[in-house]
């Protein structure tokens, strides 16, 4: 964008300028950008908070004033150009919630004004140089802001153009440049649309490219900087043509930042040309003029600033940390031992033929794992769902035999569902839950393109652990598109209520009668041009509200009755529960794709209040792609935090969220801040899905296992030897307006393509209270090096050794089980002490699962940190952890005291519990099992 602007020549003034109009065209431009930034961060959905924008401006202006004072005769200046450049950077660049990443582009933008010059004038537009530098050397921490974060409407582009023309375009003498660029670029877009017509709908490319606000900001503001663009008419036309040609070449290489790089390349070539021509014409005289002692001093000072900044970043802000010996490894247990086997099927070929081009995306979830003891033998069992596998493997129950050996158990009540997905849909996930306080773990299955199902465990009735479908009997008859659900006691009546989250809309929206959405059979067209059956994709990339309505059911002891109160219709993927404000009632956090997440605070069981801030970066006000919601006390403060996994890839350099909660006296709403970057869990470069929280090394601090990867080509028939990258084509759809990308038939064919399909999962080990940067990724060191795409992560102590093992699902590949080697006795891997607690209610005042109960553990010495856990049914995407609470005690080997804050009842203190074993604590009965 423009950094400085000279008053245009009188011949370029097409209208009489009022006397009150500012003579410097930069002033109205700065005012326009300021207004745009304010509206963008509060209304339009810019990926920027006001504090980030303000800090960017302060840093850039201060640096400009300082360098000008040092290099330009100790004189002060009004940093109006820096103000404009910093606003440009703050608006155009995309990065996560933090306040130091902006220093890099701000530094390069201002430094370029003083170092890359020709006869005292800078050649690069400062904001262009800052943005290009961040993209090129930022290590993937930056991207340009996606078009959908600019309001998602052509009206915004119209506003930009109109304001530019009215305020300053005719005054800066760059009309030939703008007009010729728009003509050349329009022709080029039509050419690209024609070339790519076999893969991307031409209308998607044309409409998206020519209505994107970023394009017009580039055309009217960045490229037209009078200080860095030519003044002659022919030269302006030539620059427009070259930029468009370079842009086309970069599209050939599927670059995602073509216009920025095209102008950067041209500016670099211009700088070299100007100095080269002067060197030829003037010889050594030009070298003496250019390479003066003053210039050398300027270079030295800028380099010193850069080195100092780099040093502060590397040692203070974000030091590169390592854990030389994590103390354990994760060893994959082979199928020959576990007995867990599955095979993929051709189910995608049975989808509606009109969806074959995109079935891989639509069916990219549903591979889930649930952990629970369904037969009450004291060992955690497994239930695995995956709709892409053969019928017998789509809903698989495995009984734990010990020693990481599992036995497949047939569940006849699921045979029809497994064998007939076309009519009944399939399971999008599962939960073990004692919904009726019977003392046995029943099974709840989330319905995807069909009904959710509740299978009652008959163990207390017949003495045999077998399942009966009671879905209709208890009132669960809704059609769902669900991959997430949870049970919790909303009103503290001792009965578990049910929350079912829908991702896609369960019913197609444009039909007069309820028309269920199913991937297997869309409605036929009823008139020429009827496309209603395709309208179920997200209508916005940052604030989609056309997803599924989530459902809350109250449990009255015999039936689940649906109750109103949560009207948001988002693309919900995960649900977490926890008492986030400390009022004794369980709250809900819902992670949503394509828009802001939903935090619902429980108002004493009477209603749920959605909490949202006013500016971007605050809770409930984000454009992130929430995939996971794990709620736990991550820093042993006694407060629950929320970890939301997310994507951090080109065009969406957003990253995971780590919402830290800080209670405020007398306030229903706690102070909630995102600290993912500062804590080291941004998930850089990852396309995040499920994440599980638990103490892997038993040091008393909770760790995080993060699954990554979107889709690969393993399910594609006749796939090419080298998979192609779909992200370039997806970006074209992102640019298109809602009436294009919300219809699935407008999406390019995904077959033969992958989207970040070869990624590694991460193991974030907590460093405790050592430093502000709490987590370090040790996945490679502990052996979690498998590359692919993963979904759900569950942590459970499968052999009751007091160590958490890892169960992980992979949408297009078989399930894997990893054994944690901690405590195996090797000298280099010392064991840690621990205690396990199984918390149970009486089934009357407190539910048998004791969901919502908080447990505080205290040791006799400071060797063992005080810890808090809350009993939960599920927290995380497509996974259910071991509900038993495992506390790591590090080197502490004494007895511990436990305070149990029973959910719906009083607090009870249990003293002198011995370590190295599991204890069962039952409300009203005390410690009933050693």
mmCIF file with all atom_site columns, N, CA, C and O in Angstrom, residues 777-799:
data_model
loop_
_atom_site.group_PDB
_atom_site.id
_atom_site.type_symbol
_atom_site.label_atom_id
_atom_site.label_alt_id
_atom_site.label_comp_id
_atom_site.label_asym_id
_atom_site.label_entity_id
_atom_site.label_seq_id
_atom_site.pdbx_PDB_ins_code
_atom_site.Cartn_x
_atom_site.Cartn_y
_atom_site.Cartn_z
_atom_site.occupancy
_atom_site.B_iso_or_equiv
_atom_site.pdbx_formal_charge
_atom_site.auth_seq_id
_atom_site.auth_comp_id
_atom_site.auth_asym_id
_atom_site.auth_atom_id
_atom_site.pdbx_PDB_model_num
ATOM 1  N N  . UNK A 1 777 ? 7.515  -29.849 21.958 1.00 0.00 ? 777 UNK A N  1
ATOM 2  C CA . UNK A 1 777 ? 7.120  -30.992 21.144 1.00 0.00 ? 777 UNK A CA 1
ATOM 3  C C  . UNK A 1 777 ? 8.249  -32.019 21.138 1.00 0.00 ? 777 UNK A C  1
ATOM 4  O O  . UNK A 1 777 ? 9.354  -31.748 20.670 1.00 0.00 ? 777 UNK A O  1
ATOM 5  N N  . UNK A 1 778 ? 7.968  -33.216 21.662 1.00 0.00 ? 778 UNK A N  1
ATOM 6  C CA . UNK A 1 778 ? 8.979  -34.276 21.740 1.00 0.00 ? 778 UNK A CA 1
ATOM 7  C C  . UNK A 1 778 ? 8.533  -35.499 20.945 1.00 0.00 ? 778 UNK A C  1
ATOM 8  O O  . UNK A 1 778 ? 9.005  -36.612 21.212 1.00 0.00 ? 778 UNK A O  1
ATOM 9  N N  . UNK A 1 779 ? 7.655  -35.320 19.988 1.00 0.00 ? 779 UNK A N  1
ATOM 10 C CA . UNK A 1 779 ? 7.111  -36.469 19.255 1.00 0.00 ? 779 UNK A CA 1
ATOM 11 C C  . UNK A 1 779 ? 8.212  -37.321 18.649 1.00 0.00 ? 779 UNK A C  1
ATOM 12 O O  . UNK A 1 779 ? 8.170  -38.560 18.724 1.00 0.00 ? 779 UNK A O  1
ATOM 13 N N  . UNK A 1 780 ? 9.187  -36.674 18.027 1.00 0.00 ? 780 UNK A N  1
ATOM 14 C CA . UNK A 1 780 ? 10.260 -37.445 17.395 1.00 0.00 ? 780 UNK A CA 1
ATOM 15 C C  . UNK A 1 780 ? 11.074 -38.189 18.436 1.00 0.00 ? 780 UNK A C  1
ATOM 16 O O  . UNK A 1 780 ? 11.460 -39.352 18.237 1.00 0.00 ? 780 UNK A O  1
ATOM 17 N N  . UNK A 1 781 ? 11.335 -37.544 19.563 1.00 0.00 ? 781 UNK A N  1
ATOM 18 C CA . UNK A 1 781 ? 12.154 -38.171 20.603 1.00 0.00 ? 781 UNK A CA 1
ATOM 19 C C  . UNK A 1 781 ? 11.456 -39.367 21.237 1.00 0.00 ? 781 UNK A C  1
ATOM 20 O O  . UNK A 1 781 ? 12.122 -40.332 21.646 1.00 0.00 ? 781 UNK A O  1
ATOM 21 N N  . UNK A 1 782 ? 10.122 -39.339 21.330 1.00 0.00 ? 782 UNK A N  1
ATOM 22 C CA . UNK A 1 782 ? 9.415  -40.447 21.968 1.00 0.00 ? 782 UNK A CA 1
ATOM 23 C C  . UNK A 1 782 ? 8.930  -41.486 20.968 1.00 0.00 ? 782 UNK A C  1
ATOM 24 O O  . UNK A 1 782 ? 8.292  -42.469 21.352 1.00 0.00 ? 782 UNK A O  1
ATOM 25 N N  . UNK A 1 783 ? 9.202  -41.265 19.679 1.00 0.00 ? 783 UNK A N  1
ATOM 26 C CA . UNK A 1 783 ? 8.904  -42.283 18.684 1.00 0.00 ? 783 UNK A CA 1
ATOM 27 C C  . UNK A 1 783 ? 7.594  -42.142 17.967 1.00 0.00 ? 783 UNK A C  1
ATOM 28 O O  . UNK A 1 783 ? 7.218  -43.022 17.178 1.00 0.00 ? 783 UNK A O  1
ATOM 29 N N  . UNK A 1 784 ? 6.875  -41.041 18.179 1.00 0.00 ? 784 UNK A N  1
ATOM 30 C CA . UNK A 1 784 ? 5.624  -40.843 17.451 1.00 0.00 ? 784 UNK A CA 1
ATOM 31 C C  . UNK A 1 784 ? 5.953  -40.143 16.134 1.00 0.00 ? 784 UNK A C  1
ATOM 32 O O  . UNK A 1 784 ? 5.738  -38.956 15.957 1.00 0.00 ? 784 UNK A O  1
ATOM 33 N N  . UNK A 1 785 ? 6.502  -40.909 15.211 1.00 0.00 ? 785 UNK A N  1
ATOM 34 C CA . UNK A 1 785 ? 7.025  -40.351 13.959 1.00 0.00 ? 785 UNK A CA 1
ATOM 35 C C  . UNK A 1 785 ? 6.204  -40.743 12.739 1.00 0.00 ? 785 UNK A C  1
ATOM 36 O O  . UNK A 1 785 ? 6.570  -40.391 11.624 1.00 0.00 ? 785 UNK A O  1
ATOM 37 N N  . UNK A 1 786 ? 5.129  -41.446 12.934 1.00 0.00 ? 786 UNK A N  1
ATOM 38 C CA . UNK A 1 786 ? 4.297  -41.878 11.806 1.00 0.00 ? 786 UNK A CA 1
ATOM 39 C C  . UNK A 1 786 ? 3.792  -40.652 11.042 1.00 0.00 ? 786 UNK A C  1
ATOM 40 O O  . UNK A 1 786 ? 3.310  -39.689 11.620 1.00 0.00 ? 786 UNK A O  1
ATOM 41 N N  . UNK A 1 787 ? 3.897  -40.697 9.716  1.00 0.00 ? 787 UNK A N  1
ATOM 42 C CA . UNK A 1 787 ? 3.451  -39.603 8.860  1.00 0.00 ? 787 UNK A CA 1
ATOM 43 C C  . UNK A 1 787 ? 2.172  -40.036 8.162  1.00 0.00 ? 787 UNK A C  1
ATOM 44 O O  . UNK A 1 787 ? 2.099  -41.116 7.587  1.00 0.00 ? 787 UNK A O  1
ATOM 45 N N  . UNK A 1 788 ? 1.160  -39.194 8.199  1.00 0.00 ? 788 UNK A N  1
ATOM 46 C CA . UNK A 1 788 ? -0.108 -39.522 7.562  1.00 0.00 ? 788 UNK A CA 1
ATOM 47 C C  . UNK A 1 788 ? -1.165 -38.548 7.997  1.00 0.00 ? 788 UNK A C  1
ATOM 48 O O  . UNK A 1 788 ? -0.909 -37.357 8.163  1.00 0.00 ? 788 UNK A O  1
ATOM 49 N N  . UNK A 1 789 ? -2.376 -39.042 8.194  1.00 0.00 ? 789 UNK A N  1
ATOM 50 C CA . UNK A 1 789 ? -3.483 -38.216 8.674  1.00 0.00 ? 789 UNK A CA 1
ATOM 51 C C  . UNK A 1 789 ? -4.129 -38.926 9.857  1.00 0.00 ? 789 UNK A C  1
ATOM 52 O O  . UNK A 1 789 ? -4.445 -40.110 9.784  1.00 0.00 ? 789 UNK A O  1
ATOM 53 N N  . UNK A 1 790 ? -4.301 -38.213 10.945 1.00 0.00 ? 790 UNK A N  1
ATOM 54 C CA . UNK A 1 790 ? -4.855 -38.797 12.159 1.00 0.00 ? 790 UNK A CA 1
ATOM 55 C C  . UNK A 1 790 ? -6.066 -37.997 12.601 1.00 0.00 ? 790 UNK A C  1
ATOM 56 O O  . UNK A 1 790 ? -6.241 -36.843 12.210 1.00 0.00 ? 790 UNK A O  1
ATOM 57 N N  . UNK A 1 791 ? -6.887 -38.588 13.427 1.00 0.00 ? 791 UNK A N  1
ATOM 58 C CA . UNK A 1 791 ? -8.116 -37.940 13.863 1.00 0.00 ? 791 UNK A CA 1
ATOM 59 C C  . UNK A 1 791 ? -8.248 -37.911 15.384 1.00 0.00 ? 791 UNK A C  1
ATOM 60 O O  . UNK A 1 791 ? -7.997 -36.926 16.014 1.00 0.00 ? 791 UNK A O  1
ATOM 61 N N  . UNK A 1 792 ? -8.714 -38.994 15.971 1.00 0.00 ? 792 UNK A N  1
ATOM 62 C CA . UNK A 1 792 ? -8.963 -38.993 17.402 1.00 0.00 ? 792 UNK A CA 1
ATOM 63 C C  . UNK A 1 792 ? -7.785 -39.514 18.201 1.00 0.00 ? 792 UNK A C  1
ATOM 64 O O  . UNK A 1 792 ? -7.071 -40.416 17.761 1.00 0.00 ? 792 UNK A O  1
ATOM 65 N N  . UNK A 1 793 ? -7.589 -38.949 19.404 1.00 0.00 ? 793 UNK A N  1
ATOM 66 C CA . UNK A 1 793 ? -6.530 -39.392 20.311 1.00 0.00 ? 793 UNK A CA 1
ATOM 67 C C  . UNK A 1 793 ? -7.148 -39.653 21.682 1.00 0.00 ? 793 UNK A C  1
ATOM 68 O O  . UNK A 1 793 ? -7.810 -38.775 22.248 1.00 0.00 ? 793 UNK A O  1
ATOM 69 N N  . UNK A 1 794 ? -6.950 -40.856 22.196 1.00 0.00 ? 794 UNK A N  1
ATOM 70 C CA . UNK A 1 794 ? -7.436 -41.198 23.529 1.00 0.00 ? 794 UNK A CA 1
ATOM 71 C C  . UNK A 1 794 ? -6.268 -41.662 24.386 1.00 0.00 ? 794 UNK A C  1
ATOM 72 O O  . UNK A 1 794 ? -5.385 -42.386 23.913 1.00 0.00 ? 794 UNK A O  1
ATOM 73 N N  . UNK A 1 795 ? -6.264 -41.253 25.649 1.00 0.00 ? 795 UNK A N  1
ATOM 74 C CA . UNK A 1 795 ? -5.246 -41.680 26.599 1.00 0.00 ? 795 UNK A CA 1
ATOM 75 C C  . UNK A 1 795 ? -5.901 -42.587 27.630 1.00 0.00 ? 795 UNK A C  1
ATOM 76 O O  . UNK A 1 795 ? -6.953 -42.242 28.192 1.00 0.00 ? 795 UNK A O  1
ATOM 77 N N  . UNK A 1 796 ? -5.284 -43.726 27.880 1.00 0.00 ? 796 UNK A N  1
ATOM 78 C CA . UNK A 1 796 ? -5.843 -44.682 28.831 1.00 0.00 ? 796 UNK A CA 1
ATOM 79 C C  . UNK A 1 796 ? -4.730 -45.579 29.355 1.00 0.00 ? 796 UNK A C  1
ATOM 80 O O  . UNK A 1 796 ? -3.741 -45.852 28.651 1.00 0.00 ? 796 UNK A O  1
ATOM 81 N N  . UNK A 1 797 ? -4.903 -46.034 30.577 1.00 0.00 ? 797 UNK A N  1
ATOM 82 C CA . UNK A 1 797 ? -3.980 -47.001 31.169 1.00 0.00 ? 797 UNK A CA 1
ATOM 83 C C  . UNK A 1 797 ? -4.524 -48.389 30.882 1.00 0.00 ? 797 UNK A C  1
ATOM 84 O O  . UNK A 1 797 ? -5.287 -48.951 31.657 1.00 0.00 ? 797 UNK A O  1
ATOM 85 N N  . UNK A 1 798 ? -4.104 -48.943 29.741 1.00 0.00 ? 798 UNK A N  1
ATOM 86 C CA . UNK A 1 798 ? -4.725 -50.169 29.269 1.00 0.00 ? 798 UNK A CA 1
ATOM 87 C C  . UNK A 1 798 ? -4.323 -51.404 30.065 1.00 0.00 ? 798 UNK A C  1
ATOM 88 O O  . UNK A 1 798 ? -5.043 -52.411 30.043 1.00 0.00 ? 798 UNK A O  1
ATOM 89 N N  . UNK A 1 799 ? -3.190 -51.383 30.760 1.00 0.00 ? 799 UNK A N  1
ATOM 90 C CA . UNK A 1 799 ? -2.786 -52.565 31.524 1.00 0.00 ? 799 UNK A CA 1
ATOM 91 C C  . UNK A 1 799 ? -2.632 -52.256 33.008 1.00 0.00 ? 799 UNK A C  1
ATOM 92 O O  . UNK A 1 799 ? -1.989 -53.016 33.742 1.00 0.00 ? 799 UNK A O  1
#
